[in-house]
Amino acid sequence: NAGVTQTPKFQVLKTGQSMTLQCAQDMNHNSMYWYRQDPGMGLRLIYYSASEGTTDKGEVPNGYNVSRLNKREFSLRLESAAPSQTSVYFCASSPQTGVHNEQFFGPGTRLTVL
Amino acid sequence: GESVGLHLPTLSVQEGDNSIINCAYSNSASDYFIWYKQESGKGPQFIIDIRSNMDKRQGQRVTVLLNKTVKHLSLQIAATQPGDSAVYFCAESDDKIIFGKGTRLHILP
């Protein structure tokens, strides 16, 4: 099992460009998450999907959209990238949301917006 | 709002000594706590968890202590090794997981 995979690993965008970060998991998990990680700050939840067909906003959703394409895949889209979106993005999955809930993380995508 | 934090941003420990990483939380409704380890360039990795009906849980070389009275969580790593160098995050959960900012553990030779 590959666990959680993310593509691309690195990306440089110009302000205003759009892109989609891809995430897939092969653990048959119901729930998937997108986080961003900035220097000196903890992981902050952008969006999550409790189950296939549902998505909900997290702590910092502005400037992002998500799609739960199927049970395996959860993508994050930046429609018009801004320098403030320079960050490392992590996708995670878990059997379900709620308590007692270990999350499994991907290796991250390092995004720079110029 | 509720938040999860860490007492020290950086901790330096001699190889072979025990490490203690501390964490404060403020949401008294949280009933599940987790420690994650993040090595440079990688995603966070689950280490150990504890439910609020427990005050201690042990794993392989790691122990988590929970003091609900003062809303404090700690991670103890026995016989610290070079491979333990990483950033350690505590997290609390009632419905969604909220992560602390992390403590970097630096191992001295």
mmCIF file of C-alpha atoms in Angstrom:
data_model
loop_
_atom_site.group_PDB
_atom_site.id
_atom_site.type_symbol
_atom_site.label_atom_id
_atom_site.label_comp_id
_atom_site.label_asym_id
_atom_site.label_seq_id
_atom_site.Cartn_x
_atom_site.Cartn_y
_atom_site.Cartn_z
ATOM 1 C CA ASN A 1 0.000 0.000 0.000
ATOM 2 C CA ALA A 2 1.270 3.436 -0.916
ATOM 3 C CA GLY A 3 -0.776 5.132 1.812
ATOM 4 C CA VAL A 4 -1.430 8.775 0.956
ATOM 5 C CA THR A 5 0.163 10.155 -2.194
ATOM 6 C CA GLN A 6 0.320 13.765 -3.327
ATOM 7 C CA THR A 7 1.277 15.394 -6.611
ATOM 8 C CA PRO A 8 3.158 17.489 -7.417
ATOM 9 C CA LYS A 9 5.928 17.574 -4.786
ATOM 10 C CA PHE A 10 6.962 21.113 -5.707
ATOM 11 C CA GLN A 11 5.269 23.902 -7.649
ATOM 12 C CA VAL A 12 6.031 27.519 -8.427
ATOM 13 C CA LEU A 13 3.184 29.758 -9.582
ATOM 14 C CA LYS A 14 2.860 33.377 -10.548
ATOM 15 C CA THR A 15 0.233 35.501 -8.834
ATOM 16 C CA GLY A 16 -3.127 34.915 -10.469
ATOM 17 C CA GLN A 17 -2.351 31.497 -11.901
ATOM 18 C CA SER A 18 -4.492 28.518 -11.032
ATOM 19 C CA MET A 19 -3.578 24.973 -10.183
ATOM 20 C CA THR A 20 -4.911 21.787 -8.623
ATOM 21 C CA LEU A 21 -3.131 19.724 -5.999
ATOM 22 C CA GLN A 22 -3.923 16.050 -6.229
ATOM 23 C CA CYS A 23 -4.255 13.589 -3.361
ATOM 24 C CA ALA A 24 -5.096 9.897 -3.333
ATOM 25 C CA GLN A 25 -5.273 7.238 -0.629
ATOM 26 C CA ASP A 26 -5.451 3.465 -0.975
ATOM 27 C CA MET A 27 -6.507 2.621 2.581
ATOM 28 C CA ASN A 28 -10.244 2.702 1.912
ATOM 29 C CA HIS A 29 -10.618 5.612 4.315
ATOM 30 C CA ASN A 30 -13.856 7.556 4.415
ATOM 31 C CA SER A 31 -12.446 10.920 5.452
ATOM 32 C CA MET A 32 -9.873 13.108 3.790
ATOM 33 C CA TYR A 33 -8.333 16.469 4.698
ATOM 34 C CA TRP A 34 -6.271 19.297 3.308
ATOM 35 C CA TYR A 35 -3.938 21.259 5.597
ATOM 36 C CA ARG A 36 -1.455 24.006 5.104
ATOM 37 C CA GLN A 37 1.689 24.367 7.171
ATOM 38 C CA ASP A 38 3.480 27.684 7.537
ATOM 39 C CA PRO A 39 6.738 28.404 9.410
ATOM 40 C CA GLY A 40 6.170 28.795 13.133
ATOM 41 C CA MET A 41 2.548 27.681 12.898
ATOM 42 C CA GLY A 42 0.781 24.423 13.375
ATOM 43 C CA LEU A 43 -1.095 22.607 10.670
ATOM 44 C CA ARG A 44 -4.251 24.496 9.747
ATOM 45 C CA LEU A 45 -7.214 22.757 8.231
ATOM 46 C CA ILE A 46 -8.359 24.156 4.884
ATOM 47 C CA TYR A 47 -11.142 21.768 3.915
ATOM 48 C CA TYR A 48 -12.162 18.267 4.760
ATOM 49 C CA SER A 49 -14.414 15.577 3.398
ATOM 50 C CA ALA A 50 -16.058 13.398 6.009
ATOM 51 C CA SER A 51 -17.202 10.932 3.377
ATOM 52 C CA GLU A 52 -17.502 10.583 -0.358
ATOM 53 C CA GLY A 53 -19.822 13.244 -1.696
ATOM 54 C CA THR A 54 -19.421 15.710 1.176
ATOM 55 C CA THR A 55 -16.996 18.570 1.773
ATOM 56 C CA ASP A 56 -16.797 21.119 4.556
ATOM 57 C CA LYS A 57 -14.764 24.212 5.320
ATOM 58 C CA GLY A 58 -12.022 24.116 7.849
ATOM 59 C CA GLU A 59 -10.203 26.936 9.607
ATOM 60 C CA VAL A 60 -8.738 28.686 6.523
ATOM 61 C CA PRO A 61 -10.861 27.944 3.420
ATOM 62 C CA ASN A 62 -10.681 31.318 1.656
ATOM 63 C CA GLY A 63 -9.015 31.162 -1.758
ATOM 64 C CA TYR A 64 -9.416 27.397 -2.086
ATOM 65 C CA ASN A 65 -11.895 24.909 -3.460
ATOM 66 C CA VAL A 66 -11.970 21.152 -3.128
ATOM 67 C CA SER A 67 -13.438 18.182 -4.928
ATOM 68 C CA ARG A 68 -13.952 14.726 -3.503
ATOM 69 C CA LEU A 69 -13.748 12.971 -6.830
ATOM 70 C CA ASN A 70 -14.380 9.513 -5.396
ATOM 71 C CA LYS A 71 -13.541 7.672 -2.206
ATOM 72 C CA ARG A 72 -9.830 7.584 -3.067
ATOM 73 C CA GLU A 73 -9.203 11.086 -4.366
ATOM 74 C CA PHE A 74 -9.519 14.568 -2.864
ATOM 75 C CA SER A 75 -8.181 17.531 -4.808
ATOM 76 C CA LEU A 76 -7.442 21.099 -3.739
ATOM 77 C CA ARG A 77 -7.736 23.925 -6.244
ATOM 78 C CA LEU A 78 -6.325 27.426 -6.139
ATOM 79 C CA GLU A 79 -8.292 29.490 -8.662
ATOM 80 C CA SER A 80 -6.144 32.626 -8.496
ATOM 81 C CA ALA A 81 -2.977 32.075 -6.527
ATOM 82 C CA ALA A 82 -1.701 34.761 -4.165
ATOM 83 C CA PRO A 83 1.685 35.077 -2.413
ATOM 84 C CA SER A 84 -0.098 34.471 0.910
ATOM 85 C CA GLN A 85 -0.794 30.956 -0.325
ATOM 86 C CA THR A 86 2.904 30.107 -0.375
ATOM 87 C CA SER A 87 3.028 27.165 1.992
ATOM 88 C CA VAL A 88 3.468 23.429 2.332
ATOM 89 C CA TYR A 89 0.221 21.588 1.734
ATOM 90 C CA PHE A 90 -0.536 18.237 3.320
ATOM 91 C CA CYS A 91 -3.303 15.866 2.472
ATOM 92 C CA ALA A 92 -4.411 13.349 5.088
ATOM 93 C CA SER A 93 -6.958 10.592 5.432
ATOM 94 C CA SER A 94 -8.591 8.730 8.277
ATOM 95 C CA PRO A 95 -11.100 5.920 8.597
ATOM 96 C CA GLN A 96 -13.667 8.533 9.628
ATOM 97 C CA THR A 97 -13.896 11.948 11.241
ATOM 98 C CA GLY A 98 -14.600 12.470 14.885
ATOM 99 C CA VAL A 99 -12.809 11.343 17.981
ATOM 100 C CA HIS A 100 -10.268 8.542 18.331
ATOM 101 C CA ASN A 101 -9.172 9.250 14.857
ATOM 102 C CA GLU A 102 -5.595 8.785 13.676
ATOM 103 C CA GLN A 103 -4.849 10.652 10.474
ATOM 104 C CA PHE A 104 -2.381 9.429 7.881
ATOM 105 C CA PHE A 105 -0.487 12.136 6.038
ATOM 106 C CA GLY A 106 0.985 12.409 2.581
ATOM 107 C CA PRO A 107 4.506 13.729 1.927
ATOM 108 C CA GLY A 108 3.343 17.258 1.148
ATOM 109 C CA THR A 109 3.409 19.711 -1.751
ATOM 110 C CA ARG A 110 5.665 22.720 -1.418
ATOM 111 C CA LEU A 111 4.021 25.643 -3.219
ATOM 112 C CA THR A 112 5.616 28.998 -3.910
ATOM 113 C CA VAL A 113 3.560 31.854 -5.336
ATOM 114 C CA LEU A 114 5.622 34.708 -6.774
ATOM 115 C CA GLY B 1 -11.012 30.681 20.814
ATOM 116 C CA GLU B 2 -9.716 27.333 21.942
ATOM 117 C CA SER B 3 -6.142 26.532 21.034
ATOM 118 C CA VAL B 4 -3.439 23.948 21.493
ATOM 119 C CA GLY B 5 0.060 25.152 22.223
ATOM 120 C CA LEU B 6 3.526 24.040 23.218
ATOM 121 C CA HIS B 7 5.713 25.375 26.009
ATOM 122 C CA LEU B 8 9.055 25.279 24.188
ATOM 123 C CA PRO B 9 9.762 25.760 20.474
ATOM 124 C CA THR B 10 13.150 23.960 20.614
ATOM 125 C CA LEU B 11 14.450 21.253 22.924
ATOM 126 C CA SER B 12 18.062 20.019 22.889
ATOM 127 C CA VAL B 13 18.757 16.664 24.510
ATOM 128 C CA GLN B 14 21.897 14.575 24.869
ATOM 129 C CA GLU B 15 21.800 11.305 22.989
ATOM 130 C CA GLY B 16 20.804 8.544 25.391
ATOM 131 C CA ASP B 17 18.959 10.858 27.774
ATOM 132 C CA ASN B 18 15.196 10.992 28.138
ATOM 133 C CA SER B 19 13.259 13.733 26.362
ATOM 134 C CA ILE B 20 10.128 15.389 27.680
ATOM 135 C CA ILE B 21 8.035 17.496 25.338
ATOM 136 C CA ASN B 22 5.188 19.458 26.865
ATOM 137 C CA CYS B 23 1.883 20.706 25.549
ATOM 138 C CA ALA B 24 -0.965 22.783 26.948
ATOM 139 C CA TYR B 25 -4.499 22.609 25.693
ATOM 140 C CA SER B 26 -7.459 24.795 26.533
ATOM 141 C CA ASN B 27 -10.548 23.005 25.268
ATOM 142 C CA SER B 28 -11.941 21.107 28.233
ATOM 143 C CA ALA B 29 -14.317 19.285 25.872
ATOM 144 C CA SER B 30 -11.443 17.582 24.022
ATOM 145 C CA ASP B 31 -11.406 13.907 24.803
ATOM 146 C CA TYR B 32 -8.714 12.567 22.516
ATOM 147 C CA PHE B 33 -5.099 13.663 22.241
ATOM 148 C CA ILE B 34 -2.437 12.702 19.790
ATOM 149 C CA TRP B 35 1.280 13.170 19.331
ATOM 150 C CA TYR B 36 2.727 13.371 15.835
ATOM 151 C CA LYS B 37 6.336 13.356 14.704
ATOM 152 C CA GLN B 38 7.413 15.251 11.607
ATOM 153 C CA GLU B 39 10.835 14.682 10.115
ATOM 154 C CA SER B 40 12.339 17.234 7.793
ATOM 155 C CA GLY B 41 10.665 17.216 4.386
ATOM 156 C CA LYS B 42 8.037 14.659 5.364
ATOM 157 C CA GLY B 43 4.449 14.621 6.508
ATOM 158 C CA PRO B 44 3.478 14.154 10.164
ATOM 159 C CA GLN B 45 3.510 10.606 11.466
ATOM 160 C CA PHE B 46 1.344 9.309 14.297
ATOM 161 C CA ILE B 47 3.292 8.363 17.438
ATOM 162 C CA ILE B 48 0.833 7.715 20.217
ATOM 163 C CA ASP B 49 -2.602 8.771 21.374
ATOM 164 C CA ILE B 50 -4.505 8.917 24.629
ATOM 165 C CA ARG B 51 -8.156 9.227 25.533
ATOM 166 C CA SER B 52 -9.359 11.544 28.245
ATOM 167 C CA ASN B 53 -10.396 8.665 30.499
ATOM 168 C CA MET B 54 -6.725 7.740 30.859
ATOM 169 C CA ASP B 55 -3.823 9.612 32.412
ATOM 170 C CA LYS B 56 -0.932 7.568 31.028
ATOM 171 C CA ARG B 57 -0.255 5.430 28.018
ATOM 172 C CA GLN B 58 2.956 3.712 26.995
ATOM 173 C CA GLY B 59 4.302 2.708 23.645
ATOM 174 C CA GLN B 60 7.663 1.586 22.437
ATOM 175 C CA ARG B 61 10.118 4.018 24.105
ATOM 176 C CA VAL B 62 7.365 6.647 24.338
ATOM 177 C CA THR B 63 4.949 7.542 27.108
ATOM 178 C CA VAL B 64 2.174 10.099 26.989
ATOM 179 C CA LEU B 65 0.895 11.670 30.195
ATOM 180 C CA LEU B 66 -2.365 13.554 30.440
ATOM 181 C CA ASN B 67 -3.224 15.871 33.314
ATOM 182 C CA LYS B 68 -6.785 17.027 32.806
ATOM 183 C CA THR B 69 -6.760 19.166 35.940
ATOM 184 C CA VAL B 70 -4.252 21.588 34.455
ATOM 185 C CA LYS B 71 -4.966 20.720 30.803
ATOM 186 C CA HIS B 72 -1.440 19.492 30.171
ATOM 187 C CA LEU B 73 -0.081 16.794 27.902
ATOM 188 C CA SER B 74 3.479 15.510 27.710
ATOM 189 C CA LEU B 75 5.444 13.122 25.538
ATOM 190 C CA GLN B 76 8.357 11.286 27.075
ATOM 191 C CA ILE B 77 10.907 9.608 24.846
ATOM 192 C CA ALA B 78 13.241 7.183 26.568
ATOM 193 C CA ALA B 79 16.917 6.843 25.583
ATOM 194 C CA THR B 80 16.718 9.490 22.872
ATOM 195 C CA GLN B 81 18.375 8.499 19.592
ATOM 196 C CA PRO B 82 19.548 10.540 16.601
ATOM 197 C CA GLY B 83 16.531 9.252 14.670
ATOM 198 C CA ASP B 84 14.272 11.026 17.146
ATOM 199 C CA SER B 85 15.326 14.400 15.738
ATOM 200 C CA ALA B 86 12.134 15.924 14.403
ATOM 201 C CA VAL B 87 9.350 18.365 15.158
ATOM 202 C CA TYR B 88 6.760 16.965 17.528
ATOM 203 C CA PHE B 89 3.152 18.171 17.447
ATOM 204 C CA CYS B 90 0.497 17.619 20.007
ATOM 205 C CA ALA B 91 -3.104 17.733 18.880
ATOM 206 C CA GLU B 92 -6.467 17.677 20.543
ATOM 207 C CA SER B 93 -9.729 16.428 19.164
ATOM 208 C CA ASP B 94 -13.367 16.609 20.019
ATOM 209 C CA ASP B 95 -14.806 16.710 16.528
ATOM 210 C CA LYS B 96 -11.880 17.852 14.376
ATOM 211 C CA ILE B 97 -8.218 17.702 15.167
ATOM 212 C CA ILE B 98 -6.463 20.943 16.136
ATOM 213 C CA PHE B 99 -2.664 20.893 16.036
ATOM 214 C CA GLY B 100 -0.202 22.763 18.183
ATOM 215 C CA LYS B 101 2.686 24.692 16.671
ATOM 216 C CA GLY B 102 5.325 22.039 17.287
ATOM 217 C CA THR B 103 8.531 21.585 19.278
ATOM 218 C CA ARG B 104 11.766 20.834 17.499
ATOM 219 C CA LEU B 105 13.772 18.107 19.236
ATOM 220 C CA HIS B 106 17.511 18.414 18.644
ATOM 221 C CA ILE B 107 19.787 15.551 19.653
ATOM 222 C CA LEU B 108 23.257 16.416 20.902
ATOM 223 C CA PRO B 109 26.026 13.849 20.236
#
